């Protein structure tokens, strides 16, 4: 059950990343460059988190 | 017999139309329109006509001489269109592009790419091909996880939204940046979506959930930090 919840969380992070990217580009259209940079960075980090959660890095 | 022949002719005609019409639409919206501008040079108009000729001739020769057809219809048409845009540079500069026409042109070029793609005919059986190597059917090594298509479609939709929103940006320099950013976001979304769609379930039973969440610790912490900073910024302002 728990692994499925983590799967759902990683998919949710991907969807949130899409929303953040959209807000970022939308802000660029509204001449809000700082907000655009902010939301694009949030989107990138959310996307990175979703893939990291999918396949954890091996630890030595 | 005549009926079968007519049916084959009709099928060939439809295939040619499938190659020609999307390209014609792309040419009209993105090449012919700026090339007919009164300040367009003669060279640009000539290359626009060369592109049209290549586009129209290619489907006629594509069935008998596929290489020549492809060379004309893809390389010739795209090359001449690109040359036209280069020669029309001030007219098709970013600052003078209209969002609606640009969007329609982008759709036209996407349809053109599909028009030159080939898919198997509905009634065709690959094993009937004389060059087919017959053997036992290959079994898939694994199955896609449940909901893989839904996840992938969600990622494609997520990739398309910024691409459309980028057309809202009117400042010339920023518009180019917005399209580049939207493209990068789109690629990242589709790549991640494909991985999420396919690789879900490959963790069982070796990786505990805590390890999986823990591995995303750094980006999640940075997201939380950014969200907290953003909230604070909004509150203070």
JSON list of C-alpha atoms in Angstrom, two decimals, chain B:
[
{"chain": "B", "resi": 1, "resn": "UNK", "atom": "CA", "xyz": [-10.93, -5.94, -61.83]},
{"chain": "B", "resi": 2, "resn": "UNK", "atom": "CA", "xyz": [-11.53, -2.36, -62.83]},
{"chain": "B", "resi": 3, "resn": "UNK", "atom": "CA", "xyz": [-13.11, -1.74, -59.44]},
{"chain": "B", "resi": 4, "resn": "UNK", "atom": "CA", "xyz": [-10.00, -3.00, -57.61]},
{"chain": "B", "resi": 5, "resn": "UNK", "atom": "CA", "xyz": [-7.83, -0.83, -59.81]},
{"chain": "B", "resi": 6, "resn": "UNK", "atom": "CA", "xyz": [-10.02, 2.20, -59.16]},
{"chain": "B", "resi": 7, "resn": "UNK", "atom": "CA", "xyz": [-9.87, 1.47, -55.45]},
{"chain": "B", "resi": 8, "resn": "UNK", "atom": "CA", "xyz": [-6.06, 1.33, -55.60]},
{"chain": "B", "resi": 9, "resn": "UNK", "atom": "CA", "xyz": [-6.00, 4.57, -57.55]},
{"chain": "B", "resi": 10, "resn": "UNK", "atom": "CA", "xyz": [-8.30, 6.19, -55.00]},
{"chain": "B", "resi": 11, "resn": "UNK", "atom": "CA", "xyz": [-6.08, 4.97, -52.18]},
{"chain": "B", "resi": 12, "resn": "UNK", "atom": "CA", "xyz": [-2.97, 6.35, -53.93]},
{"chain": "B", "resi": 13, "resn": "UNK", "atom": "CA", "xyz": [-4.73, 9.66, -54.48]},
{"chain": "B", "resi": 14, "resn": "UNK", "atom": "CA", "xyz": [-5.71, 9.87, -50.81]},
{"chain": "B", "resi": 15, "resn": "UNK", "atom": "CA", "xyz": [-2.14, 9.08, -49.76]},
{"chain": "B", "resi": 16, "resn": "UNK", "atom": "CA", "xyz": [-0.87, 11.87, -52.03]},
{"chain": "B", "resi": 17, "resn": "UNK", "atom": "CA", "xyz": [-3.44, 14.28, -50.63]},
{"chain": "B", "resi": 18, "resn": "UNK", "atom": "CA", "xyz": [-2.37, 13.27, -47.14]},
{"chain": "B", "resi": 19, "resn": "UNK", "atom": "CA", "xyz": [1.20, 14.27, -48.04]},
{"chain": "B", "resi": 20, "resn": "UNK", "atom": "CA", "xyz": [0.28, 17.46, -49.89]},
{"chain": "B", "resi": 21, "resn": "UNK", "atom": "CA", "xyz": [-2.52, 19.20, -47.98]},
{"chain": "B", "resi": 22, "resn": "UNK", "atom": "CA", "xyz": [-0.88, 19.65, -44.52]},
{"chain": "B", "resi": 23, "resn": "UNK", "atom": "CA", "xyz": [2.28, 20.95, -46.22]},
{"chain": "B", "resi": 24, "resn": "UNK", "atom": "CA", "xyz": [0.21, 23.30, -48.34]},
{"chain": "B", "resi": 25, "resn": "UNK", "atom": "CA", "xyz": [-1.47, 24.66, -45.22]},
{"chain": "B", "resi": 26, "resn": "UNK", "atom": "CA", "xyz": [1.93, 25.17, -43.52]},
{"chain": "B", "resi": 27, "resn": "UNK", "atom": "CA", "xyz": [3.27, 26.86, -46.66]},
{"chain": "B", "resi": 28, "resn": "UNK", "atom": "CA", "xyz": [0.30, 29.24, -46.99]},
{"chain": "B", "resi": 29, "resn": "UNK", "atom": "CA", "xyz": [0.31, 30.30, -43.32]},
{"chain": "B", "resi": 30, "resn": "UNK", "atom": "CA", "xyz": [4.06, 30.63, -42.73]},
{"chain": "B", "resi": 31, "resn": "UNK", "atom": "CA", "xyz": [5.82, 31.05, -46.10]},
{"chain": "B", "resi": 32, "resn": "UNK", "atom": "CA", "xyz": [3.41, 32.47, -48.68]},
{"chain": "B", "resi": 33, "resn": "UNK", "atom": "CA", "xyz": [1.84, 35.02, -46.36]},
{"chain": "B", "resi": 34, "resn": "UNK", "atom": "CA", "xyz": [5.09, 36.88, -45.46]},
{"chain": "B", "resi": 35, "resn": "UNK", "atom": "CA", "xyz": [6.50, 36.33, -48.99]},
{"chain": "B", "resi": 36, "resn": "UNK", "atom": "CA", "xyz": [3.58, 38.29, -50.48]},
{"chain": "B", "resi": 37, "resn": "UNK", "atom": "CA", "xyz": [4.34, 41.28, -48.26]},
{"chain": "B", "resi": 38, "resn": "UNK", "atom": "CA", "xyz": [5.07, 44.35, -50.39]},
{"chain": "B", "resi": 39, "resn": "UNK", "atom": "CA", "xyz": [8.57, 44.76, -48.96]},
{"chain": "B", "resi": 40, "resn": "UNK", "atom": "CA", "xyz": [9.52, 41.11, -49.62]},
{"chain": "B", "resi": 41, "resn": "UNK", "atom": "CA", "xyz": [12.51, 40.70, -51.93]},
{"chain": "B", "resi": 42, "resn": "UNK", "atom": "CA", "xyz": [12.38, 38.90, -55.28]},
{"chain": "B", "resi": 43, "resn": "UNK", "atom": "CA", "xyz": [14.76, 36.25, -53.96]},
{"chain": "B", "resi": 44, "resn": "UNK", "atom": "CA", "xyz": [12.41, 35.43, -51.09]},
{"chain": "B", "resi": 45, "resn": "UNK", "atom": "CA", "xyz": [9.46, 35.11, -53.46]},
{"chain": "B", "resi": 46, "resn": "UNK", "atom": "CA", "xyz": [11.48, 32.84, -55.74]},
{"chain": "B", "resi": 47, "resn": "UNK", "atom": "CA", "xyz": [12.51, 30.51, -52.92]},
{"chain": "B", "resi": 48, "resn": "UNK", "atom": "CA", "xyz": [8.90, 30.46, -51.67]},
{"chain": "B", "resi": 49, "resn": "UNK", "atom": "CA", "xyz": [7.81, 29.31, -55.14]},
{"chain": "B", "resi": 50, "resn": "UNK", "atom": "CA", "xyz": [10.61, 26.71, -55.20]},
{"chain": "B", "resi": 51, "resn": "UNK", "atom": "CA", "xyz": [9.29, 25.39, -51.88]},
{"chain": "B", "resi": 52, "resn": "UNK", "atom": "CA", "xyz": [5.78, 25.15, -53.31]},
{"chain": "B", "resi": 53, "resn": "UNK", "atom": "CA", "xyz": [6.98, 23.35, -56.45]},
{"chain": "B", "resi": 54, "resn": "UNK", "atom": "CA", "xyz": [8.98, 20.87, -54.34]},
{"chain": "B", "resi": 55, "resn": "UNK", "atom": "CA", "xyz": [5.94, 20.28, -52.15]},
{"chain": "B", "resi": 56, "resn": "UNK", "atom": "CA", "xyz": [3.57, 19.67, -55.07]},
{"chain": "B", "resi": 57, "resn": "UNK", "atom": "CA", "xyz": [5.94, 17.53, -57.17]},
{"chain": "B", "resi": 58, "resn": "UNK", "atom": "CA", "xyz": [7.07, 15.32, -54.27]},
{"chain": "B", "resi": 59, "resn": "UNK", "atom": "CA", "xyz": [3.80, 13.36, -53.77]},
{"chain": "B", "resi": 60, "resn": "UNK", "atom": "CA", "xyz": [3.61, 12.73, -57.52]},
{"chain": "B", "resi": 61, "resn": "UNK", "atom": "CA", "xyz": [7.00, 10.98, -57.62]},
{"chain": "B", "resi": 62, "resn": "UNK", "atom": "CA", "xyz": [7.08, 9.61, -54.05]},
{"chain": "B", "resi": 63, "resn": "UNK", "atom": "CA", "xyz": [5.49, 6.25, -54.92]},
{"chain": "B", "resi": 64, "resn": "UNK", "atom": "CA", "xyz": [7.64, 5.39, -57.91]},
{"chain": "B", "resi": 65, "resn": "UNK", "atom": "CA", "xyz": [10.85, 6.95, -56.63]},
{"chain": "B", "resi": 66, "resn": "UNK", "atom": "CA", "xyz": [10.59, 7.22, -52.82]},
{"chain": "B", "resi": 67, "resn": "UNK", "atom": "CA", "xyz": [14.06, 8.67, -52.31]},
{"chain": "B", "resi": 68, "resn": "UNK", "atom": "CA", "xyz": [13.54, 11.46, -54.80]},
{"chain": "B", "resi": 69, "resn": "UNK", "atom": "CA", "xyz": [10.07, 12.11, -53.37]},
{"chain": "B", "resi": 70, "resn": "UNK", "atom": "CA", "xyz": [11.42, 12.34, -49.85]},
{"chain": "B", "resi": 71, "resn": "UNK", "atom": "CA", "xyz": [14.33, 14.55, -50.96]},
{"chain": "B", "resi": 72, "resn": "UNK", "atom": "CA", "xyz": [11.94, 16.97, -52.65]},
{"chain": "B", "resi": 73, "resn": "UNK", "atom": "CA", "xyz": [9.07, 16.81, -50.18]},
{"chain": "B", "resi": 74, "resn": "UNK", "atom": "CA", "xyz": [11.12, 17.01, -47.00]},
{"chain": "B", "resi": 75, "resn": "UNK", "atom": "CA", "xyz": [14.59, 18.41, -47.66]},
{"chain": "B", "resi": 76, "resn": "UNK", "atom": "CA", "xyz": [13.65, 20.53, -50.68]},
{"chain": "B", "resi": 77, "resn": "UNK", "atom": "CA", "xyz": [10.50, 21.96, -49.14]},
{"chain": "B", "resi": 78, "resn": "UNK", "atom": "CA", "xyz": [11.98, 22.64, -45.69]},
{"chain": "B", "resi": 79, "resn": "UNK", "atom": "CA", "xyz": [15.26, 23.95, -47.18]},
{"chain": "B", "resi": 80, "resn": "UNK", "atom": "CA", "xyz": [13.52, 26.38, -49.54]},
{"chain": "B", "resi": 81, "resn": "UNK", "atom": "CA", "xyz": [11.10, 27.49, -46.79]},
{"chain": "B", "resi": 82, "resn": "UNK", "atom": "CA", "xyz": [14.00, 28.11, -44.41]},
{"chain": "B", "resi": 83, "resn": "UNK", "atom": "CA", "xyz": [15.83, 30.09, -47.06]},
{"chain": "B", "resi": 84, "resn": "UNK", "atom": "CA", "xyz": [12.68, 32.15, -47.62]},
{"chain": "B", "resi": 85, "resn": "UNK", "atom": "CA", "xyz": [12.51, 33.00, -43.92]},
{"chain": "B", "resi": 86, "resn": "UNK", "atom": "CA", "xyz": [16.17, 33.96, -43.90]},
{"chain": "B", "resi": 87, "resn": "UNK", "atom": "CA", "xyz": [15.62, 36.28, -46.87]},
{"chain": "B", "resi": 88, "resn": "UNK", "atom": "CA", "xyz": [12.46, 37.69, -45.25]},
{"chain": "B", "resi": 89, "resn": "UNK", "atom": "CA", "xyz": [14.21, 38.27, -41.93]},
{"chain": "B", "resi": 90, "resn": "UNK", "atom": "CA", "xyz": [12.85, 41.75, -41.08]},
{"chain": "B", "resi": 91, "resn": "UNK", "atom": "CA", "xyz": [9.27, 40.71, -42.01]},
{"chain": "B", "resi": 92, "resn": "UNK", "atom": "CA", "xyz": [9.26, 37.51, -39.96]},
{"chain": "B", "resi": 93, "resn": "UNK", "atom": "CA", "xyz": [11.23, 38.88, -36.99]},
{"chain": "B", "resi": 94, "resn": "UNK", "atom": "CA", "xyz": [9.94, 37.89, -33.55]},
{"chain": "B", "resi": 95, "resn": "UNK", "atom": "CA", "xyz": [8.56, 41.35, -32.82]},
{"chain": "B", "resi": 96, "resn": "UNK", "atom": "CA", "xyz": [6.32, 41.27, -35.90]},
{"chain": "B", "resi": 97, "resn": "UNK", "atom": "CA", "xyz": [4.92, 37.78, -35.51]},
{"chain": "B", "resi": 98, "resn": "UNK", "atom": "CA", "xyz": [1.22, 37.53, -34.72]},
{"chain": "B", "resi": 99, "resn": "UNK", "atom": "CA", "xyz": [0.44, 34.97, -31.99]},
{"chain": "B", "resi": 100, "resn": "UNK", "atom": "CA", "xyz": [-2.64, 33.46, -33.67]},
{"chain": "B", "resi": 101, "resn": "UNK", "atom": "CA", "xyz": [-1.01, 33.14, -37.08]},
{"chain": "B", "resi": 102, "resn": "UNK", "atom": "CA", "xyz": [2.15, 31.79, -35.46]},
{"chain": "B", "resi": 103, "resn": "UNK", "atom": "CA", "xyz": [0.13, 29.15, -33.58]},
{"chain": "B", "resi": 104, "resn": "UNK", "atom": "CA", "xyz": [-1.72, 28.12, -36.74]},
{"chain": "B", "resi": 105, "resn": "UNK", "atom": "CA", "xyz": [1.60, 27.89, -38.59]},
{"chain": "B", "resi": 106, "resn": "UNK", "atom": "CA", "xyz": [3.08, 25.69, -35.87]},
{"chain": "B", "resi": 107, "resn": "UNK", "atom": "CA", "xyz": [0.05, 23.39, -36.10]},
{"chain": "B", "resi": 108, "resn": "UNK", "atom": "CA", "xyz": [0.45, 23.33, -39.89]},
{"chain": "B", "resi": 109, "resn": "UNK", "atom": "CA", "xyz": [4.08, 22.22, -39.66]},
{"chain": "B", "resi": 110, "resn": "UNK", "atom": "CA", "xyz": [3.19, 19.53, -37.14]},
{"chain": "B", "resi": 111, "resn": "UNK", "atom": "CA", "xyz": [0.49, 18.22, -39.51]},
{"chain": "B", "resi": 112, "resn": "UNK", "atom": "CA", "xyz": [3.00, 18.33, -42.37]},
{"chain": "B", "resi": 113, "resn": "UNK", "atom": "CA", "xyz": [5.35, 16.08, -40.37]},
{"chain": "B", "resi": 114, "resn": "UNK", "atom": "CA", "xyz": [2.49, 13.62, -39.78]},
{"chain": "B", "resi": 115, "resn": "UNK", "atom": "CA", "xyz": [1.57, 13.78, -43.47]},
{"chain": "B", "resi": 116, "resn": "UNK", "atom": "CA", "xyz": [4.99, 12.46, -44.46]},
{"chain": "B", "resi": 117, "resn": "UNK", "atom": "CA", "xyz": [4.95, 9.77, -41.82]},
{"chain": "B", "resi": 118, "resn": "UNK", "atom": "CA", "xyz": [3.84, 6.29, -42.80]},
{"chain": "B", "resi": 119, "resn": "UNK", "atom": "CA", "xyz": [1.67, 3.92, -40.80]},
{"chain": "B", "resi": 120, "resn": "UNK", "atom": "CA", "xyz": [0.72, 0.36, -41.58]},
{"chain": "B", "resi": 121, "resn": "UNK", "atom": "CA", "xyz": [-2.46, -0.06, -43.62]},
{"chain": "B", "resi": 122, "resn": "UNK", "atom": "CA", "xyz": [-5.43, -1.34, -41.66]},
{"chain": "B", "resi": 123, "resn": "UNK", "atom": "CA", "xyz": [-5.76, -4.54, -43.70]},
{"chain": "B", "resi": 124, "resn": "UNK", "atom": "CA", "xyz": [-1.99, -5.16, -44.08]},
{"chain": "B", "resi": 125, "resn": "UNK", "atom": "CA", "xyz": [-0.41, -8.22, -42.45]},
{"chain": "B", "resi": 126, "resn": "UNK", "atom": "CA", "xyz": [3.36, -7.77, -41.88]},
{"chain": "B", "resi": 127, "resn": "UNK", "atom": "CA", "xyz": [4.00, -11.53, -42.20]},
{"chain": "B", "resi": 128, "resn": "UNK", "atom": "CA", "xyz": [2.64, -11.43, -45.78]},
{"chain": "B", "resi": 129, "resn": "UNK", "atom": "CA", "xyz": [5.66, -9.40, -46.84]},
{"chain": "B", "resi": 130, "resn": "UNK", "atom": "CA", "xyz": [8.02, -11.69, -48.83]},
{"chain": "B", "resi": 131, "resn": "UNK", "atom": "CA", "xyz": [10.97, -10.22, -46.90]},
{"chain": "B", "resi": 132, "resn": "UNK", "atom": "CA", "xyz": [9.45, -11.08, -43.50]},
{"chain": "B", "resi": 133, "resn": "UNK", "atom": "CA", "xyz": [11.43, -13.56, -41.38]},
{"chain": "B", "resi": 134, "resn": "UNK", "atom": "CA", "xyz": [8.84, -15.86, -39.89]},
{"chain": "B", "resi": 135, "resn": "UNK", "atom": "CA", "xyz": [9.35, -17.25, -36.39]},
{"chain": "B", "resi": 136, "resn": "UNK", "atom": "CA", "xyz": [7.40, -17.83, -33.20]},
{"chain": "B", "resi": 137, "resn": "UNK", "atom": "CA", "xyz": [5.63, -14.70, -31.93]},
{"chain": "B", "resi": 138, "resn": "UNK", "atom": "CA", "xyz": [7.82, -12.70, -29.55]},
{"chain": "B", "resi": 139, "resn": "UNK", "atom": "CA", "xyz": [6.39, -12.41, -26.08]},
{"chain": "B", "resi": 140, "resn": "UNK", "atom": "CA", "xyz": [6.63, -9.08, -24.23]},
{"chain": "B", "resi": 141, "resn": "UNK", "atom": "CA", "xyz": [9.13, -9.26, -21.38]},
{"chain": "B", "resi": 142, "resn": "UNK", "atom": "CA", "xyz": [7.02, -7.12, -19.10]},
{"chain": "B", "resi": 143, "resn": "UNK", "atom": "CA", "xyz": [3.70, -5.32, -18.97]},
{"chain": "B", "resi": 144, "resn": "UNK", "atom": "CA", "xyz": [3.10, -1.61, -18.57]},
{"chain": "B", "resi": 145, "resn": "UNK", "atom": "CA", "xyz": [1.98, -0.59, -15.08]},
{"chain": "B", "resi": 146, "resn": "UNK", "atom": "CA", "xyz": [-1.70, 0.26, -14.68]},
{"chain": "B", "resi": 147, "resn": "UNK", "atom": "CA", "xyz": [-2.51, 3.82, -15.68]},
{"chain": "B", "resi": 148, "resn": "UNK", "atom": "CA", "xyz": [0.70, 4.26, -17.71]},
{"chain": "B", "resi": 149, "resn": "UNK", "atom": "CA", "xyz": [-1.15, 5.90, -20.58]},
{"chain": "B", "resi": 150, "resn": "UNK", "atom": "CA", "xyz": [-2.99, 8.30, -18.25]},
{"chain": "B", "resi": 151, "resn": "UNK", "atom": "CA", "xyz": [0.29, 9.40, -16.65]},
{"chain": "B", "resi": 152, "resn": "UNK", "atom": "CA", "xyz": [1.91, 9.91, -20.03]},
{"chain": "B", "resi": 153, "resn": "UNK", "atom": "CA", "xyz": [-1.07, 11.86, -21.40]},
{"chain": "B", "resi": 154, "resn": "UNK", "atom": "CA", "xyz": [-0.99, 14.06, -18.27]},
{"chain": "B", "resi": 155, "resn": "UNK", "atom": "CA", "xyz": [2.70, 14.81, -18.90]},
{"chain": "B", "resi": 156, "resn": "UNK", "atom": "CA", "xyz": [2.03, 15.65, -22.58]},
{"chain": "B", "resi": 157, "resn": "UNK", "atom": "CA", "xyz": [-0.82, 18.00, -21.57]},
{"chain": "B", "resi": 158, "resn": "UNK", "atom": "CA", "xyz": [1.49, 19.54, -18.96]},
{"chain": "B", "resi": 159, "resn": "UNK", "atom": "CA", "xyz": [4.12, 20.04, -21.67]},
{"chain": "B", "resi": 160, "resn": "UNK", "atom": "CA", "xyz": [1.67, 21.66, -24.09]},
{"chain": "B", "resi": 161, "resn": "UNK", "atom": "CA", "xyz": [0.21, 24.24, -21.67]},
{"chain": "B", "resi": 162, "resn": "UNK", "atom": "CA", "xyz": [3.47, 26.30, -21.29]},
{"chain": "B", "resi": 163, "resn": "UNK", "atom": "CA", "xyz": [4.02, 26.04, -25.06]},
{"chain": "B", "resi": 164, "resn": "UNK", "atom": "CA", "xyz": [0.66, 27.72, -25.70]},
{"chain": "B", "resi": 165, "resn": "UNK", "atom": "CA", "xyz": [1.11, 30.22, -22.86]},
{"chain": "B", "resi": 166, "resn": "UNK", "atom": "CA", "xyz": [4.45, 31.29, -24.39]},
{"chain": "B", "resi": 167, "resn": "UNK", "atom": "CA", "xyz": [2.48, 32.95, -27.22]},
{"chain": "B", "resi": 168, "resn": "UNK", "atom": "CA", "xyz": [1.10, 35.44, -24.66]},
{"chain": "B", "resi": 169, "resn": "UNK", "atom": "CA", "xyz": [4.54, 37.01, -24.19]},
{"chain": "B", "resi": 170, "resn": "UNK", "atom": "CA", "xyz": [4.68, 40.12, -26.37]},
{"chain": "B", "resi": 171, "resn": "UNK", "atom": "CA", "xyz": [8.08, 41.61, -25.46]},
{"chain": "B", "resi": 172, "resn": "UNK", "atom": "CA", "xyz": [10.33, 40.48, -28.36]},
{"chain": "B", "resi": 173, "resn": "UNK", "atom": "CA", "xyz": [13.35, 39.29, -26.37]},
{"chain": "B", "resi": 174, "resn": "UNK", "atom": "CA", "xyz": [11.24, 37.76, -23.65]},
{"chain": "B", "resi": 175, "resn": "UNK", "atom": "CA", "xyz": [8.99, 36.06, -26.23]},
{"chain": "B", "resi": 176, "resn": "UNK", "atom": "CA", "xyz": [11.96, 34.13, -27.59]},
{"chain": "B", "resi": 177, "resn": "UNK", "atom": "CA", "xyz": [13.03, 33.26, -24.05]},
{"chain": "B", "resi": 178, "resn": "UNK", "atom": "CA", "xyz": [9.48, 32.16, -23.21]},
{"chain": "B", "resi": 179, "resn": "UNK", "atom": "CA", "xyz": [9.40, 29.78, -26.18]},
{"chain": "B", "resi": 180, "resn": "UNK", "atom": "CA", "xyz": [12.81, 28.37, -25.29]},
{"chain": "B", "resi": 181, "resn": "UNK", "atom": "CA", "xyz": [11.74, 27.93, -21.66]},
{"chain": "B", "resi": 182, "resn": "UNK", "atom": "CA", "xyz": [8.42, 26.37, -22.70]},
{"chain": "B", "resi": 183, "resn": "UNK", "atom": "CA", "xyz": [10.28, 23.96, -25.00]},
{"chain": "B", "resi": 184, "resn": "UNK", "atom": "CA", "xyz": [12.72, 22.98, -22.25]},
{"chain": "B", "resi": 185, "resn": "UNK", "atom": "CA", "xyz": [9.84, 22.53, -19.78]},
{"chain": "B", "resi": 186, "resn": "UNK", "atom": "CA", "xyz": [7.96, 20.45, -22.33]},
{"chain": "B", "resi": 187, "resn": "UNK", "atom": "CA", "xyz": [10.91, 18.15, -22.96]},
{"chain": "B", "resi": 188, "resn": "UNK", "atom": "CA", "xyz": [11.51, 17.73, -19.23]},
{"chain": "B", "resi": 189, "resn": "UNK", "atom": "CA", "xyz": [7.81, 17.01, -18.65]},
{"chain": "B", "resi": 190, "resn": "UNK", "atom": "CA", "xyz": [7.54, 14.40, -21.40]},
{"chain": "B", "resi": 191, "resn": "UNK", "atom": "CA", "xyz": [10.79, 12.65, -20.40]},
{"chain": "B", "resi": 192, "resn": "UNK", "atom": "CA", "xyz": [9.74, 12.56, -16.74]},
{"chain": "B", "resi": 193, "resn": "UNK", "atom": "CA", "xyz": [6.19, 11.51, -17.64]},
{"chain": "B", "resi": 194, "resn": "UNK", "atom": "CA", "xyz": [7.49, 8.62, -19.77]},
{"chain": "B", "resi": 195, "resn": "UNK", "atom": "CA", "xyz": [9.76, 7.47, -16.94]},
{"chain": "B", "resi": 196, "resn": "UNK", "atom": "CA", "xyz": [6.96, 7.70, -14.39]},
{"chain": "B", "resi": 197, "resn": "UNK", "atom": "CA", "xyz": [4.57, 5.87, -16.72]},
{"chain": "B", "resi": 198, "resn": "UNK", "atom": "CA", "xyz": [6.92, 3.00, -17.49]},
{"chain": "B", "resi": 199, "resn": "UNK", "atom": "CA", "xyz": [9.13, 2.56, -14.45]},
{"chain": "B", "resi": 200, "resn": "UNK", "atom": "CA", "xyz": [6.46, 2.65, -11.77]},
{"chain": "B", "resi": 201, "resn": "UNK", "atom": "CA", "xyz": [6.41, -0.72, -10.11]},
{"chain": "B", "resi": 202, "resn": "UNK", "atom": "CA", "xyz": [10.02, -1.55, -10.97]},
{"chain": "B", "resi": 203, "resn": "UNK", "atom": "CA", "xyz": [10.95, -0.79, -7.34]},
{"chain": "B", "resi": 204, "resn": "UNK", "atom": "CA", "xyz": [9.17, -3.86, -5.92]},
{"chain": "B", "resi": 205, "resn": "UNK", "atom": "CA", "xyz": [10.08, -5.40, -3.63]},
{"chain": "B", "resi": 206, "resn": "UNK", "atom": "CA", "xyz": [13.62, -4.16, -3.02]},
{"chain": "B", "resi": 207, "resn": "UNK", "atom": "CA", "xyz": [13.31, -0.46, -2.24]},
{"chain": "B", "resi": 208, "resn": "UNK", "atom": "CA", "xyz": [11.46, 0.56, 0.91]},
{"chain": "B", "resi": 209, "resn": "UNK", "atom": "CA", "xyz": [9.14, 3.55, 0.53]},
{"chain": "B", "resi": 210, "resn": "UNK", "atom": "CA", "xyz": [11.08, 5.53, 3.11]},
{"chain": "B", "resi": 211, "resn": "UNK", "atom": "CA", "xyz": [14.26, 5.22, 1.02]},
{"chain": "B", "resi": 212, "resn": "UNK", "atom": "CA", "xyz": [12.37, 6.40, -2.08]},
{"chain": "B", "resi": 213, "resn": "UNK", "atom": "CA", "xyz": [10.97, 9.49, -0.33]},
{"chain": "B", "resi": 214, "resn": "UNK", "atom": "CA", "xyz": [14.33, 10.09, 1.33]},
{"chain": "B", "resi": 215, "resn": "UNK", "atom": "CA", "xyz": [16.11, 10.11, -2.02]},
{"chain": "B", "resi": 216, "resn": "UNK", "atom": "CA", "xyz": [14.04, 13.13, -3.08]},
{"chain": "B", "resi": 217, "resn": "UNK", "atom": "CA", "xyz": [14.94, 14.94, 0.15]},
{"chain": "B", "resi": 218, "resn": "UNK", "atom": "CA", "xyz": [17.18, 17.63, -1.40]},
{"chain": "B", "resi": 219, "resn": "UNK", "atom": "CA", "xyz": [14.81, 18.88, -4.15]},
{"chain": "B", "resi": 220, "resn": "UNK", "atom": "CA", "xyz": [11.80, 18.65, -1.83]},
{"chain": "B", "resi": 221, "resn": "UNK", "atom": "CA", "xyz": [13.61, 20.67, 0.84]},
{"chain": "B", "resi": 222, "resn": "UNK", "atom": "CA", "xyz": [14.53, 23.31, -1.75]},
{"chain": "B", "resi": 223, "resn": "UNK", "atom": "CA", "xyz": [10.91, 23.44, -2.99]},
{"chain": "B", "resi": 224, "resn": "UNK", "atom": "CA", "xyz": [9.65, 23.94, 0.57]},
{"chain": "B", "resi": 225, "resn": "UNK", "atom": "CA", "xyz": [12.30, 26.61, 1.13]},
{"chain": "B", "resi": 226, "resn": "UNK", "atom": "CA", "xyz": [11.30, 28.42, -2.06]},
{"chain": "B", "resi": 227, "resn": "UNK", "atom": "CA", "xyz": [7.58, 28.18, -1.22]},
{"chain": "B", "resi": 228, "resn": "UNK", "atom": "CA", "xyz": [8.24, 29.52, 2.29]},
{"chain": "B", "resi": 229, "resn": "UNK", "atom": "CA", "xyz": [10.35, 32.37, 0.89]},
{"chain": "B", "resi": 230, "resn": "UNK", "atom": "CA", "xyz": [7.66, 33.15, -1.67]},
{"chain": "B", "resi": 231, "resn": "UNK", "atom": "CA", "xyz": [4.92, 33.20, 0.95]},
{"chain": "B", "resi": 232, "resn": "UNK", "atom": "CA", "xyz": [7.04, 35.43, 3.19]},
{"chain": "B", "resi": 233, "resn": "UNK", "atom": "CA", "xyz": [7.74, 37.76, 0.28]},
{"chain": "B", "resi": 234, "resn": "UNK", "atom": "CA", "xyz": [4.02, 38.06, -0.52]},
{"chain": "B", "resi": 235, "resn": "UNK", "atom": "CA", "xyz": [3.15, 38.68, 3.16]},
{"chain": "B", "resi": 236, "resn": "UNK", "atom": "CA", "xyz": [5.87, 41.30, 3.71]},
{"chain": "B", "resi": 237, "resn": "UNK", "atom": "CA", "xyz": [5.06, 43.14, 0.50]}
]
